Coordinates of N, CA and C in Angstrom, one line a residue:
X694 N 110.9 50.8 85.2 CA 109.7 50.2 85.6 C 108.8 50.1 84.3
X695 N 108.3 49.0 84.0 CA 107.4 48.8 82.9 C 106.1 48.3 83.4
X696 N 105.0 49.0 82.9 CA 103.6 48.6 83.2 C 102.8 48.5 82.0
X697 N 102.1 47.4 81.8 CA 101.3 47.1 80.7 C 99.9 46.9 81.2
X698 N 98.9 47.6 80.5 CA 97.5 47.4 80.8 C 96.8 46.8 79.6
X699 N 95.9 45.9 79.8 CA 95.1 45.3 78.8 C 93.7 45.7 78.9
X700 N 93.1 46.2 77.8 CA 91.7 46.6 77.8 C 90.9 45.6 77.1
X701 N 90.0 44.9 77.8 CA 89.2 43.8 77.3 C 87.9 44.3 76.7
X702 N 87.7 45.6 76.5 CA 86.4 46.1 75.9 C 86.4 45.8 74.4
X703 N 85.1 45.6 74.0 CA 84.9 45.5 72.5 C 84.9 46.9 71.8
X704 N 84.8 47.9 72.6 CA 84.8 49.3 72.1 C 86.2 49.9 72.3
X705 N 86.8 50.4 71.3 CA 88.1 51.1 71.4 C 87.8 52.5 72.0
X706 N 88.7 52.9 72.9 CA 88.7 54.2 73.5 C 87.4 54.4 74.3
X707 N 86.8 53.4 74.9 CA 85.6 53.5 75.6 C 85.8 53.7 77.1
X708 N 84.9 53.4 77.9 CA 85.0 53.6 79.4 C 86.1 52.8 80.0
X709 N 86.3 51.6 79.6 CA 87.4 50.8 80.2 C 88.7 51.4 79.9
X710 N 88.9 51.8 78.7 CA 90.2 52.4 78.3 C 90.4 53.7 79.1
X711 N 89.3 54.5 79.2 CA 89.4 55.7 80.0 C 89.9 55.5 81.4
X712 N 89.3 54.4 82.1 CA 89.7 54.1 83.4 C 91.1 53.7 83.5
X713 N 91.5 52.8 82.5 CA 92.9 52.3 82.5 C 93.9 53.5 82.3
X714 N 93.6 54.4 81.4 CA 94.5 55.5 81.2 C 94.6 56.4 82.4
X715 N 93.5 56.5 83.2 CA 93.6 57.2 84.4 C 94.5 56.6 85.4
X716 N 94.5 55.2 85.5 CA 95.5 54.5 86.4 C 96.9 54.7 85.9
X717 N 97.1 54.7 84.6 CA 98.4 54.8 84.0 C 99.1 56.2 84.2
X718 N 98.3 57.2 84.3 CA 98.8 58.6 84.4 C 99.8 58.8 85.6
X719 N 99.4 58.4 86.8 CA 100.3 58.6 87.9 C 101.5 57.7 87.8
X720 N 101.4 56.6 87.2 CA 102.5 55.7 86.9 C 103.5 56.3 86.0
X721 N 103.0 56.9 84.9 CA 103.9 57.6 84.0 C 104.6 58.8 84.7
X722 N 103.8 59.5 85.5 CA 104.4 60.7 86.2 C 105.5 60.2 87.1
X723 N 105.4 59.0 87.7 CA 106.4 58.4 88.6 C 107.6 57.8 87.8
X724 N 107.6 57.9 86.5 CA 108.7 57.4 85.7 C 108.6 56.1 85.1
X725 N 107.4 55.5 85.2 CA 107.2 54.2 84.6 C 106.9 54.3 83.1
X726 N 107.4 53.3 82.4 CA 107.1 53.1 81.0 C 105.7 52.4 80.9
X727 N 104.7 53.1 80.3 CA 103.4 52.5 80.3 C 102.9 52.2 78.9
X728 N 102.1 51.2 78.8 CA 101.5 50.8 77.5 C 100.1 50.3 77.8
X729 N 99.2 50.8 76.9 CA 97.8 50.3 76.9 C 97.6 49.4 75.7
X730 N 97.2 48.2 75.8 CA 96.9 47.3 74.7 C 95.4 47.1 74.7
X731 N 94.7 47.5 73.6 CA 93.3 47.3 73.5 C 93.0 46.1 72.7
X732 N 92.2 45.2 73.2 CA 91.8 43.9 72.6 C 90.7 44.1 71.6
X733 N 90.1 45.3 71.6 CA 88.9 45.6 70.6 C 89.4 45.4 69.2
X734 N 88.5 44.7 68.4 CA 88.8 44.5 67.0 C 89.6 43.3 66.7
X735 N 90.0 42.6 67.8 CA 90.8 41.3 67.6 C 89.9 40.1 67.8
X736 N 90.3 39.0 67.3 CA 89.6 37.8 67.6 C 90.5 36.9 68.4
X737 N 90.1 36.8 69.6 CA 90.9 36.0 70.5 C 90.1 34.7 70.9
X738 N 90.7 33.6 70.6 CA 90.0 32.3 71.0 C 90.4 31.9 72.4
X739 N 89.6 31.1 73.0 CA 89.8 30.6 74.4 C 90.8 29.5 74.4
X740 N 91.2 29.1 75.5 CA 92.2 28.0 75.7 C 91.6 26.7 75.1
X741 N 92.4 26.0 74.4 CA 92.0 24.7 73.8 C 92.3 23.5 74.7
X742 N 92.9 23.7 75.8 CA 93.3 22.7 76.7 C 94.2 21.6 76.0
X743 N 95.0 22.1 75.1 CA 95.9 21.1 74.3 C 97.1 20.7 75.1
X744 N 97.4 21.5 76.2 CA 98.6 21.3 77.1 C 99.9 21.4 76.4
X745 N 100.0 21.9 75.2 CA 101.3 22.1 74.5 C 102.2 23.0 75.2
X746 N 101.6 24.0 75.9 CA 102.4 25.0 76.7 C 103.2 24.2 77.8
X747 N 102.6 23.2 78.4 CA 103.3 22.4 79.4 C 104.4 21.5 78.8
X748 N 104.1 21.0 77.6 CA 105.1 20.2 76.9 C 106.3 21.0 76.4
X749 N 106.0 22.1 75.7 CA 107.0 22.9 75.1 C 107.8 23.8 76.1
X750 N 107.1 24.3 77.0 CA 107.6 25.2 78.0 C 108.5 26.3 77.4
X751 N 108.0 27.0 76.4 CA 108.8 28.0 75.7 C 108.2 29.4 75.9
X752 N 107.2 29.5 76.9 CA 106.7 30.8 77.2 C 105.6 31.3 76.2
X753 N 105.1 30.4 75.4 CA 104.1 30.8 74.4 C 102.9 29.8 74.4
X754 N 101.8 30.3 73.9 CA 100.6 29.4 73.7 C 100.8 28.8 72.3
X755 N 100.2 27.6 72.1 CA 100.3 26.9 70.9 C 99.5 27.5 69.8
X756 N 98.5 28.3 70.2 CA 97.6 29.0 69.2 C 98.4 30.3 68.8
X757 N 98.7 30.4 67.5 CA 99.6 31.5 67.1 C 98.9 32.5 66.2
X758 N 97.6 32.3 65.9 CA 96.9 33.2 65.0 C 96.2 34.4 65.6
X759 N 96.6 34.8 66.8 CA 96.0 36.0 67.4 C 97.1 36.7 68.2
X760 N 96.8 37.7 68.9 CA 97.8 38.5 69.6 C 98.1 38.1 71.0
X761 N 97.5 36.9 71.4 CA 97.8 36.5 72.8 C 99.2 36.3 73.1
X762 N 100.0 35.7 72.2 CA 101.4 35.5 72.5 C 102.2 36.8 72.7
X763 N 101.8 37.8 71.9 CA 102.3 39.2 72.1 C 102.0 39.7 73.5
X764 N 100.7 39.5 73.9 CA 100.3 39.9 75.3 C 101.1 39.2 76.3
X765 N 101.3 37.9 76.2 CA 102.0 37.1 77.1 C 103.4 37.6 77.2
X766 N 104.0 37.9 76.1 CA 105.4 38.4 76.1 C 105.5 39.8 76.9
X767 N 104.5 40.6 76.6 CA 104.4 41.9 77.3 C 104.3 41.7 78.8
X768 N 103.4 40.8 79.2 CA 103.2 40.5 80.6 C 104.5 40.0 81.3
X769 N 105.2 39.1 80.6 CA 106.4 38.5 81.1 C 107.5 39.5 81.3
X770 N 107.6 40.5 80.4 CA 108.6 41.6 80.5 C 108.2 42.7 81.5
X771 N 107.0 42.9 81.8 CA 106.5 44.0 82.6 C 106.8 43.7 84.1
X772 N 106.9 44.8 84.8 CA 107.0 44.7 86.3 C 105.6 44.7 86.9
X773 N 104.6 45.3 86.2 CA 103.2 45.3 86.6 C 102.3 45.1 85.5
X774 N 101.2 44.5 85.8 CA 100.1 44.2 84.8 C 98.8 44.7 85.3
X775 N 98.1 45.4 84.4 CA 96.7 45.8 84.8 C 95.8 45.2 83.8
X776 N 94.7 44.6 84.3 CA 93.7 44.1 83.4 C 92.4 44.9 83.6
X777 N 91.8 45.2 82.5 CA 90.6 46.0 82.6 C 89.5 45.4 81.7
X778 N 88.3 45.4 82.2 CA 87.2 44.8 81.4 C 85.9 45.6 81.7
X779 N 85.0 45.7 80.7 CA 83.6 46.1 81.0 C 82.9 44.9 81.6
X780 N 81.8 45.1 82.2 CA 81.0 44.0 82.8 C 80.0 43.6 81.8
X781 N 80.1 42.3 81.4 CA 79.2 41.7 80.4 C 78.5 40.5 81.2
X782 N 77.2 40.7 81.4 CA 76.5 39.6 82.1 C 77.2 39.2 83.4
X783 N 77.5 40.2 84.2 CA 78.1 40.0 85.5 C 79.5 39.4 85.5
X784 N 80.3 39.5 84.4 CA 81.6 39.0 84.3 C 82.4 39.8 83.3
X785 N 83.6 39.3 83.1 CA 84.5 40.0 82.1 C 84.1 39.7 80.7
X786 N 84.6 40.4 79.7 CA 84.3 40.2 78.3 C 84.9 38.9 77.9
X787 N 84.5 38.3 76.8 CA 85.0 37.1 76.3 C 86.5 37.3 75.9
X788 N 86.9 38.4 75.4 CA 88.3 38.7 75.0 C 89.2 38.6 76.3
X789 N 88.7 39.2 77.3 CA 89.5 39.2 78.6 C 89.6 37.8 79.2
X790 N 88.5 37.1 79.1 CA 88.5 35.7 79.7 C 89.4 34.8 78.9
X791 N 89.4 35.0 77.5 CA 90.4 34.2 76.7 C 91.8 34.6 77.1
X792 N 92.1 35.8 77.2 CA 93.5 36.3 77.6 C 93.9 35.7 78.9
X793 N 93.0 35.8 79.9 CA 93.3 35.3 81.2 C 93.5 33.8 81.2
X794 N 92.7 33.0 80.5 CA 92.8 31.6 80.5 C 94.1 31.2 79.8
X795 N 94.4 31.7 78.7 CA 95.6 31.3 77.9 C 96.9 31.8 78.5
X796 N 96.9 33.1 78.9 CA 98.1 33.6 79.6 C 98.3 32.9 80.9
X797 N 97.3 32.6 81.6 CA 97.4 31.9 82.9 C 98.0 30.5 82.7
X798 N 97.5 29.8 81.7 CA 98.0 28.4 81.5 C 99.5 28.5 81.1
X799 N 99.9 29.4 80.2 CA 101.3 29.5 79.8 C 102.1 29.9 81.0
X800 N 101.6 30.8 81.8 CA 102.4 31.2 83.0 C 102.6 30.0 84.0
X801 N 101.6 29.3 84.2 CA 101.8 28.1 85.1 C 102.7 27.0 84.5
X802 N 102.6 26.9 83.1 CA 103.4 25.9 82.4 C 104.9 26.2 82.4
X803 N 105.2 27.5 82.7 CA 106.5 28.0 82.6 C 107.0 28.5 83.9
X804 N 106.8 27.7 85.0 CA 107.3 28.0 86.3 C 106.7 29.3 86.9
X805 N 105.5 29.5 86.7 CA 104.8 30.7 87.3 C 105.5 32.0 86.9
X806 N 105.6 32.2 85.5 CA 106.4 33.3 85.0 C 105.9 34.7 85.4
X807 N 104.8 34.9 86.0 CA 104.4 36.2 86.5 C 104.5 36.4 88.0
X808 N 105.1 35.4 88.6 CA 105.3 35.3 90.1 C 105.9 36.6 90.6
X809 N 105.3 37.2 91.6 CA 105.8 38.4 92.3 C 105.8 39.6 91.4
X810 N 105.1 39.6 90.3 CA 104.9 40.9 89.6 C 103.6 41.5 90.2
X811 N 103.5 42.8 90.0 CA 102.3 43.5 90.6 C 101.2 43.4 89.6
X812 N 100.0 43.3 90.2 CA 98.8 43.2 89.3 C 97.6 44.0 89.9
X813 N 96.8 44.5 89.0 CA 95.6 45.3 89.5 C 94.5 45.1 88.4
X814 N 93.3 45.1 88.8 CA 92.1 45.0 88.0 C 91.3 46.2 88.0
X815 N 90.7 46.5 86.8 CA 89.8 47.7 86.7 C 88.6 47.3 85.9
X816 N 87.4 47.7 86.4 CA 86.1 47.3 85.8 C 85.3 48.6 85.5
X817 N 84.7 48.5 84.3 CA 83.7 49.5 83.9 C 82.3 48.8 84.0
X818 N 81.4 49.4 84.6 CA 80.1 48.8 84.9 C 79.0 49.8 84.7
X819 N 77.9 49.3 84.1 CA 76.7 50.2 84.0 C 75.9 50.2 85.3
X820 N 75.7 49.1 85.9 CA 74.9 49.0 87.1 C 75.3 48.0 88.1
X821 N 75.4 46.7 87.7 CA 75.7 45.6 88.7 C 76.6 44.6 88.0
X822 N 77.2 43.7 88.8 CA 78.0 42.6 88.3 C 79.5 43.0 88.2
X823 N 79.8 44.2 88.6 CA 81.2 44.6 88.5 C 82.1 43.9 89.5
X824 N 81.6 43.6 90.7 CA 82.5 42.9 91.7 C 82.9 41.5 91.2
X825 N 81.9 40.8 90.5 CA 82.3 39.5 90.0 C 83.4 39.6 88.9
X826 N 83.3 40.6 88.0 CA 84.3 40.8 87.0 C 85.6 41.1 87.6
X827 N 85.6 42.0 88.7 CA 86.8 42.4 89.4 C 87.4 41.1 90.0
X828 N 86.6 40.3 90.6 CA 87.1 39.0 91.2 C 87.8 38.1 90.2
X829 N 87.1 38.0 89.0 CA 87.6 37.1 87.9 C 89.1 37.5 87.6
X830 N 89.3 38.8 87.4 CA 90.6 39.2 87.0 C 91.6 39.1 88.1
X831 N 91.2 39.4 89.4 CA 92.1 39.3 90.5 C 92.5 37.8 90.7
X832 N 91.6 36.9 90.4 CA 91.9 35.5 90.6 C 93.1 35.1 89.6
X833 N 93.1 35.7 88.5 CA 94.3 35.5 87.6 C 95.6 35.9 88.3
X834 N 95.6 37.0 88.9 CA 96.8 37.5 89.6 C 97.1 36.6 90.8
X835 N 96.1 36.2 91.6 CA 96.4 35.5 92.8 C 96.8 34.1 92.5
X836 N 96.3 33.4 91.6 CA 96.7 32.0 91.2 C 98.1 32.1 90.6
X837 N 98.5 33.2 90.0 CA 99.8 33.4 89.4 C 100.8 33.9 90.4
X838 N 100.5 33.9 91.6 CA 101.4 34.3 92.7 C 101.9 35.7 92.6
X839 N 101.0 36.6 92.1 CA 101.3 38.0 91.9 C 100.8 38.8 93.1
X840 N 101.3 40.0 93.2 CA 101.0 40.9 94.3 C 99.9 41.9 93.8
X841 N 98.7 41.8 94.4 CA 97.6 42.6 94.0 C 97.5 43.9 94.8
X842 N 97.4 45.0 94.0 CA 97.3 46.3 94.6 C 95.9 46.8 94.7
X843 N 95.5 47.5 95.7 CA 94.2 48.0 95.8 C 94.2 49.5 95.9
X844 N 93.0 50.1 96.0 CA 92.9 51.5 96.1 C 92.0 51.9 97.3
X845 N 91.3 53.0 97.3 CA 90.5 53.5 98.4 C 89.1 52.9 98.3
X846 N 88.8 52.2 97.2 CA 87.5 51.5 97.1 C 87.7 50.5 96.0
X847 N 86.7 49.7 95.6 CA 86.9 48.7 94.5 C 87.2 49.5 93.3
X848 N 88.0 48.9 92.4 CA 88.5 49.6 91.2 C 87.4 49.5 90.1
X849 N 86.3 50.2 90.3 CA 85.2 50.2 89.4 C 84.8 51.6 89.1
X850 N 84.5 51.8 87.8 CA 83.9 53.1 87.3 C 82.6 52.8 86.7
X851 N 81.6 53.7 87.1 CA 80.2 53.5 86.6 C 79.9 54.4 85.4
X852 N 79.4 53.8 84.4 CA 79.0 54.5 83.2 C 78.6 53.6 82.1
X853 N 77.7 54.0 81.2 CA 77.3 53.1 80.1 C 77.8 53.6 78.8
X854 N 77.4 54.9 78.5 CA 77.8 55.4 77.2 C 79.3 55.8 77.2
X855 N 79.9 55.8 76.0 CA 81.3 56.0 75.8 C 81.7 57.4 76.5
X856 N 82.6 57.3 77.4 CA 83.1 58.5 78.2 C 82.3 58.8 79.4
X857 N 81.2 58.1 79.7 CA 80.4 58.4 80.8 C 81.0 58.2 82.2
X858 N 82.0 57.3 82.2 CA 82.7 57.0 83.5 C 83.4 58.2 84.0
X859 N 83.8 59.1 83.1 CA 84.5 60.4 83.5 C 83.7 61.2 84.5
X860 N 82.4 61.0 84.5 CA 81.5 61.7 85.4 C 81.4 61.0 86.7
X861 N 81.9 59.8 86.9 CA 81.9 59.1 88.2 C 83.2 59.6 89.0
X862 N 83.0 60.7 89.7 CA 84.1 61.3 90.4 C 84.8 60.3 91.4
X863 N 84.0 59.6 92.1 CA 84.6 58.6 93.1 C 85.4 57.5 92.3
X864 N 84.8 57.0 91.2 CA 85.5 56.0 90.4 C 86.8 56.5 89.8
X865 N 86.8 57.7 89.3 CA 88.0 58.3 88.7 C 89.1 58.6 89.8
X866 N 88.6 59.0 91.0 CA 89.6 59.2 92.0 C 90.2 57.8 92.5
X867 N 89.3 56.8 92.5 CA 89.8 55.5 92.9 C 90.9 55.0 91.9
X868 N 90.7 55.3 90.6 CA 91.7 54.9 89.6 C 93.0 55.7 89.8
X869 N 92.9 57.0 90.0 CA 94.1 57.8 90.3 C 94.9 57.2 91.5
X870 N 94.2 56.9 92.5 CA 94.8 56.4 93.7 C 95.4 55.0 93.5
X871 N 94.8 54.2 92.7 CA 95.3 52.9 92.3 C 96.7 53.1 91.6
X872 N 96.7 54.0 90.6 CA 98.0 54.3 89.9 C 99.0 54.8 90.9
X873 N 98.7 55.7 91.8 CA 99.6 56.1 92.8 C 100.1 55.0 93.7
X874 N 99.2 54.1 94.1 CA 99.6 53.0 95.0 C 100.5 52.0 94.2
X875 N 100.2 51.8 93.0 CA 101.1 50.9 92.2 C 102.5 51.5 92.0
X876 N 102.5 52.9 91.7 CA 103.8 53.5 91.6 C 104.6 53.5 92.8
X877 N 104.0 53.7 94.0 CA 104.7 53.6 95.3 C 105.3 52.2 95.5
X878 N 104.5 51.2 95.2 CA 105.0 49.8 95.4 C 106.1 49.5 94.4
X879 N 105.9 49.9 93.2 CA 107.0 49.6 92.2 C 108.3 50.3 92.7
X880 N 108.2 51.5 93.1 CA 109.4 52.2 93.6 C 110.0 51.5 94.8
X881 N 109.2 50.9 95.7 CA 109.7 50.2 96.9 C 110.4 48.9 96.5
X882 N 109.8 48.2 95.5 CA 110.3 46.9 95.1 C 111.6 47.1 94.3
X883 N 111.7 48.2 93.5 CA 112.8 48.5 92.6 C 114.0 49.1 93.4
X884 N 113.7 49.6 94.6 CA 114.8 50.4 95.4 C 115.9 49.4 95.8

């Protein structure tokens, strides 16, 4: 079982990464190979609507100067994909939006290459707007014909300063339960 998580925060090892690592822990304990990819420090451009991915159908984006094709490759090989973003003006970060748009187009252009994979979204929020960010990432999974896993509450952790989400007991428990639910489903699918 391979699980890859993408952290769309501009801060490395910030609240979003902390939440994602909390989800990955029960998955690793269940025997999954886990990886966290942080988009911080990279420059990811949005989709250019060039449609080359539909013409070439080679599982890649025509833009080769960033790490999106590496991310697409990791998504295509994984059994489960987790997307995580902080809440920026009531939505996902620009890095996460660019990844969603480009990976989504490539997936659609190549016969829905993420179809029936497991997906889950995680959001770090200071106060409000987290549900909209959560929906944005879940829409990537749903339009890609993926199976979305939930937890005991919305997959949101509250905190502003680096590491502050660790004090959100309910949010941290929600992340642990999400990881457990994903591990359970992966084991059922792989059985």
